Amino acid sequence: MSDIKIERGTVWLVGAGPGDPDLLTRKAEKLIHAASVIFYDALVGKEVLALVPGQTRLVAVGKRSGRHSKDQRSINELLVEAALAGERVVRLKGGDAGIFGRATEEAEALTAHGIQYHICPGITAASAAAASAGVSLTVRGLARKLVFVTAHAQAGEELDLDWNALADPKATLAIYMGKAAAATISGKLIRAGLASDTPVLLIENASLKEERQFSTRLDLLSISARAALGDGPAVMLIGEAVRKPQKSVCTASAYNPHYNIEG
Ligand code: SAH
């Protein structure tokens, strides 16, 4: 097993996965042990944080919408200061560091100060959610495209997405930060031509003990999201790929009803 050292004055942007510490990469775990200071987001799992050695400085810079948190500029400054002070810095982010994680802003701030940074990937929420639900995000011939979308709108602004491009029956949409926009997502996708009975999976707290999953359909998405989801982070997976296998279908090749010649 290779050893990983963090050079003084450098920063690692590390994906901590969806929450379950068993879904942390070995590299991420080594980096957590090699750091002298760790700046972490609200979505980093408690059990992942429990792996941080006692002597390591642990700083919450967590962002959850609607709650008090440090703005991005302050986070950039903290990272820069720590690196310039010669610390071994880990910036721990939920899921994958490069998916809706503001990694570019941080990398730019570091580079502007001549600080070296590296990225360690992590398992993103959509992958963990699909795995928990026992579905694949792509299906040969049926779902050829996987689109990661954030449905987070700027305060007071309408969600600005290319709905016609998203309403592709051969795509799987993995929608992050979409809870508040559930009604808009369902209405706009149906108006852009996606079938109202397109399967939707809602997965909250993927990979954690509190995980909850709900199967619904596009036209019922808003009601289901309101009725079913709580306070936890949730992803929406939309498309034929996430249609749950039927109990009566028992062969692997008949995984999706579209492949079932008799049906
Ligand atoms: N970098 C992260 C995404 C950060 S954006 C990643 O790759 O997963 C935050 C959004 O991610 C949340 O609003 C939610 O949509 C999703 N998310 C993060 N962790 C999740 C989890 N354990 N279960 C379900 N959704 C999650």
PDB file of N, CA and C and ligand atoms in Angstrom, residues 17-19 43 64 93-101 123-126 129 175-178 203-208 233-235, ligand 1:
ATOM      1  N   GLY A  17     -16.994  11.340  -0.577  1.00  0.00           N
ATOM      2  CA  GLY A  17     -18.063  10.384  -0.861  1.00  0.00           C
ATOM      3  C   GLY A  17     -19.380  10.831  -0.237  1.00  0.00           C
ATOM      4  N   PRO A  18     -20.392   9.968  -0.362  1.00  0.00           N
ATOM      5  CA  PRO A  18     -21.758  10.362   0.023  1.00  0.00           C
ATOM      6  C   PRO A  18     -22.039  10.306   1.524  1.00  0.00           C
ATOM      7  N   GLY A  19     -21.136   9.788   2.318  1.00  0.00           N
ATOM      8  CA  GLY A  19     -21.382   9.780   3.767  1.00  0.00           C
ATOM      9  C   GLY A  19     -20.902   8.520   4.461  1.00  0.00           C
ATOM     10  N   LEU A  43     -21.877  18.518   4.252  1.00  0.00           N
ATOM     11  CA  LEU A  43     -22.338  17.218   3.752  1.00  0.00           C
ATOM     12  C   LEU A  43     -21.336  16.085   3.971  1.00  0.00           C
ATOM     13  N   ARG A  64     -25.015  24.612   3.751  1.00  0.00           N
ATOM     14  CA  ARG A  64     -26.309  23.989   3.469  1.00  0.00           C
ATOM     15  C   ARG A  64     -27.224  25.152   3.183  1.00  0.00           C
ATOM     16  N   LYS A  93     -14.763  17.610   0.818  1.00  0.00           N
ATOM     17  CA  LYS A  93     -16.061  17.958   0.244  1.00  0.00           C
ATOM     18  C   LYS A  93     -16.919  16.710   0.128  1.00  0.00           C
ATOM     19  N   GLY A  94     -18.235  16.876   0.256  1.00  0.00           N
ATOM     20  CA  GLY A  94     -19.127  15.733   0.085  1.00  0.00           C
ATOM     21  C   GLY A  94     -19.053  15.198  -1.339  1.00  0.00           C
ATOM     22  N   GLY A  95     -19.237  13.911  -1.507  1.00  0.00           N
ATOM     23  CA  GLY A  95     -19.303  13.313  -2.845  1.00  0.00           C
ATOM     24  C   GLY A  95     -17.988  13.412  -3.593  1.00  0.00           C
ATOM     25  N   ASP A  96     -18.073  13.829  -4.847  1.00  0.00           N
ATOM     26  CA  ASP A  96     -16.882  14.053  -5.659  1.00  0.00           C
ATOM     27  C   ASP A  96     -16.517  15.534  -5.569  1.00  0.00           C
ATOM     28  N   ALA A  97     -15.219  15.790  -5.452  1.00  0.00           N
ATOM     29  CA  ALA A  97     -14.784  17.187  -5.273  1.00  0.00           C
ATOM     30  C   ALA A  97     -15.089  18.021  -6.510  1.00  0.00           C
ATOM     31  N   GLY A  98     -15.196  17.372  -7.663  1.00  0.00           N
ATOM     32  CA  GLY A  98     -15.349  18.109  -8.913  1.00  0.00           C
ATOM     33  C   GLY A  98     -16.775  18.144  -9.431  1.00  0.00           C
ATOM     34  N   ILE A  99     -17.751  17.790  -8.595  1.00  0.00           N
ATOM     35  CA  ILE A  99     -19.148  17.849  -9.040  1.00  0.00           C
ATOM     36  C   ILE A  99     -19.929  18.754  -8.100  1.00  0.00           C
ATOM     37  N   PHE A 100     -20.320  19.895  -8.607  1.00  0.00           N
ATOM     38  CA  PHE A 100     -21.054  20.896  -7.819  1.00  0.00           C
ATOM     39  C   PHE A 100     -20.365  21.154  -6.476  1.00  0.00           C
ATOM     40  N   GLY A 101     -19.052  21.297  -6.539  1.00  0.00           N
ATOM     41  CA  GLY A 101     -18.280  21.433  -5.305  1.00  0.00           C
ATOM     42  C   GLY A 101     -17.455  22.710  -5.224  1.00  0.00           C
ATOM     43  N   ILE A 123     -16.840   9.335  -4.529  1.00  0.00           N
ATOM     44  CA  ILE A 123     -18.073   8.780  -5.111  1.00  0.00           C
ATOM     45  C   ILE A 123     -19.170   9.825  -5.002  1.00  0.00           C
ATOM     46  N   THR A 124     -19.713  10.183  -6.147  1.00  0.00           N
ATOM     47  CA  THR A 124     -20.729  11.232  -6.154  1.00  0.00           C
ATOM     48  C   THR A 124     -22.100  10.687  -5.714  1.00  0.00           C
ATOM     49  N   ALA A 125     -22.959  11.595  -5.232  1.00  0.00           N
ATOM     50  CA  ALA A 125     -24.257  11.200  -4.670  1.00  0.00           C
ATOM     51  C   ALA A 125     -25.078  10.354  -5.647  1.00  0.00           C
ATOM     52  N   ALA A 126     -25.071  10.717  -6.928  1.00  0.00           N
ATOM     53  CA  ALA A 126     -25.897   9.981  -7.897  1.00  0.00           C
ATOM     54  C   ALA A 126     -25.451   8.522  -8.003  1.00  0.00           C
ATOM     55  N   ALA A 129     -26.558   6.759  -4.830  1.00  0.00           N
ATOM     56  CA  ALA A 129     -28.014   6.622  -4.793  1.00  0.00           C
ATOM     57  C   ALA A 129     -28.467   5.496  -5.718  1.00  0.00           C
ATOM     58  N   ILE A 175     -30.331  14.812 -10.813  1.00  0.00           N
ATOM     59  CA  ILE A 175     -30.548  16.210 -10.428  1.00  0.00           C
ATOM     60  C   ILE A 175     -30.150  16.429  -8.974  1.00  0.00           C
ATOM     61  N   TYR A 176     -29.191  17.310  -8.789  1.00  0.00           N
ATOM     62  CA  TYR A 176     -28.681  17.668  -7.459  1.00  0.00           C
ATOM     63  C   TYR A 176     -29.369  18.963  -7.014  1.00  0.00           C
ATOM     64  N   MET A 177     -29.543  19.083  -5.723  1.00  0.00           N
ATOM     65  CA  MET A 177     -30.104  20.313  -5.140  1.00  0.00           C
ATOM     66  C   MET A 177     -31.461  20.644  -5.780  1.00  0.00           C
ATOM     67  N   GLY A 178     -32.264  19.630  -6.015  1.00  0.00           N
ATOM     68  CA  GLY A 178     -33.485  19.833  -6.785  1.00  0.00           C
ATOM     69  C   GLY A 178     -34.764  19.843  -5.964  1.00  0.00           C
ATOM     70  N   ILE A 203     -33.841   9.873  -3.752  1.00  0.00           N
ATOM     71  CA  ILE A 203     -33.033   9.220  -2.719  1.00  0.00           C
ATOM     72  C   ILE A 203     -32.456  10.272  -1.791  1.00  0.00           C
ATOM     73  N   GLU A 204     -32.842  10.117  -0.532  1.00  0.00           N
ATOM     74  CA  GLU A 204     -32.383  11.074   0.473  1.00  0.00           C
ATOM     75  C   GLU A 204     -31.337  10.395   1.350  1.00  0.00           C
ATOM     76  N   ASN A 205     -30.303  11.146   1.712  1.00  0.00           N
ATOM     77  CA  ASN A 205     -29.249  10.606   2.591  1.00  0.00           C
ATOM     78  C   ASN A 205     -28.653   9.304   2.049  1.00  0.00           C
ATOM     79  N   ALA A 206     -28.394   9.275   0.755  1.00  0.00           N
ATOM     80  CA  ALA A 206     -27.842   8.061   0.141  1.00  0.00           C
ATOM     81  C   ALA A 206     -26.621   7.578   0.904  1.00  0.00           C
ATOM     82  N   SER A 207     -26.581   6.304   1.157  1.00  0.00           N
ATOM     83  CA  SER A 207     -25.459   5.589   1.796  1.00  0.00           C
ATOM     84  C   SER A 207     -25.407   5.745   3.316  1.00  0.00           C
ATOM     85  N   LEU A 208     -26.267   6.587   3.870  1.00  0.00           N
ATOM     86  CA  LEU A 208     -26.264   6.768   5.333  1.00  0.00           C
ATOM     87  C   LEU A 208     -27.339   5.897   5.971  1.00  0.00           C
ATOM     88  N   PRO A 233     -29.995  15.795   2.421  1.00  0.00           N
ATOM     89  CA  PRO A 233     -29.695  16.007   1.010  1.00  0.00           C
ATOM     90  C   PRO A 233     -30.354  14.912   0.180  1.00  0.00           C
ATOM     91  N   ALA A 234     -30.841  15.285  -0.993  1.00  0.00           N
ATOM     92  CA  ALA A 234     -31.515  14.286  -1.841  1.00  0.00           C
ATOM     93  C   ALA A 234     -31.136  14.482  -3.299  1.00  0.00           C
ATOM     94  N   VAL A 235     -31.019  13.379  -4.010  1.00  0.00           N
ATOM     95  CA  VAL A 235     -30.860  13.449  -5.467  1.00  0.00           C
ATOM     96  C   VAL A 235     -32.094  12.859  -6.121  1.00  0.00           C
TER      97      VAL A 235
HETATM   98  N1  SAH B   1     -20.043  17.104  -4.589  1.00  0.00           N
HETATM   99  C1  SAH B   1     -21.277  16.472  -4.203  1.00  0.00           C
HETATM  100  C2  SAH B   1     -22.484  17.317  -4.539  1.00  0.00           C
HETATM  101  C3  SAH B   1     -22.550  18.607  -3.738  1.00  0.00           C
HETATM  102  S1  SAH B   1     -23.986  19.522  -4.077  1.00  0.00           S
HETATM  103  C4  SAH B   1     -21.359  15.091  -4.873  1.00  0.00           C
HETATM  104  O1  SAH B   1     -20.573  14.790  -5.770  1.00  0.00           O
HETATM  105  O2  SAH B   1     -22.211  14.293  -4.472  1.00  0.00           O
HETATM  106  C5  SAH B   1     -25.055  19.034  -2.778  1.00  0.00           C
HETATM  107  C6  SAH B   1     -26.156  18.136  -3.287  1.00  0.00           C
HETATM  108  O3  SAH B   1     -25.649  16.832  -3.512  1.00  0.00           O
HETATM  109  C7  SAH B   1     -27.313  17.931  -2.320  1.00  0.00           C
HETATM  110  O4  SAH B   1     -28.225  18.993  -2.360  1.00  0.00           O
HETATM  111  C8  SAH B   1     -27.910  16.661  -2.867  1.00  0.00           C
HETATM  112  O5  SAH B   1     -28.629  16.918  -4.044  1.00  0.00           O
HETATM  113  C9  SAH B   1     -26.659  15.889  -3.266  1.00  0.00           C
HETATM  114  N2  SAH B   1     -26.183  14.978  -2.194  1.00  0.00           N
HETATM  115  C10 SAH B   1     -25.025  15.040  -1.528  1.00  0.00           C
HETATM  116  N3  SAH B   1     -24.901  14.011  -0.665  1.00  0.00           N
HETATM  117  C11 SAH B   1     -26.025  13.276  -0.794  1.00  0.00           C
HETATM  118  C12 SAH B   1     -26.494  12.074  -0.195  1.00  0.00           C
HETATM  119  N4  SAH B   1     -25.790  11.416   0.721  1.00  0.00           N
HETATM  120  N5  SAH B   1     -27.706  11.600  -0.590  1.00  0.00           N
HETATM  121  C13 SAH B   1     -28.425  12.221  -1.536  1.00  0.00           C
HETATM  122  N6  SAH B   1     -28.027  13.359  -2.133  1.00  0.00           N
HETATM  123  C14 SAH B   1     -26.843  13.881  -1.778  1.00  0.00           C
END
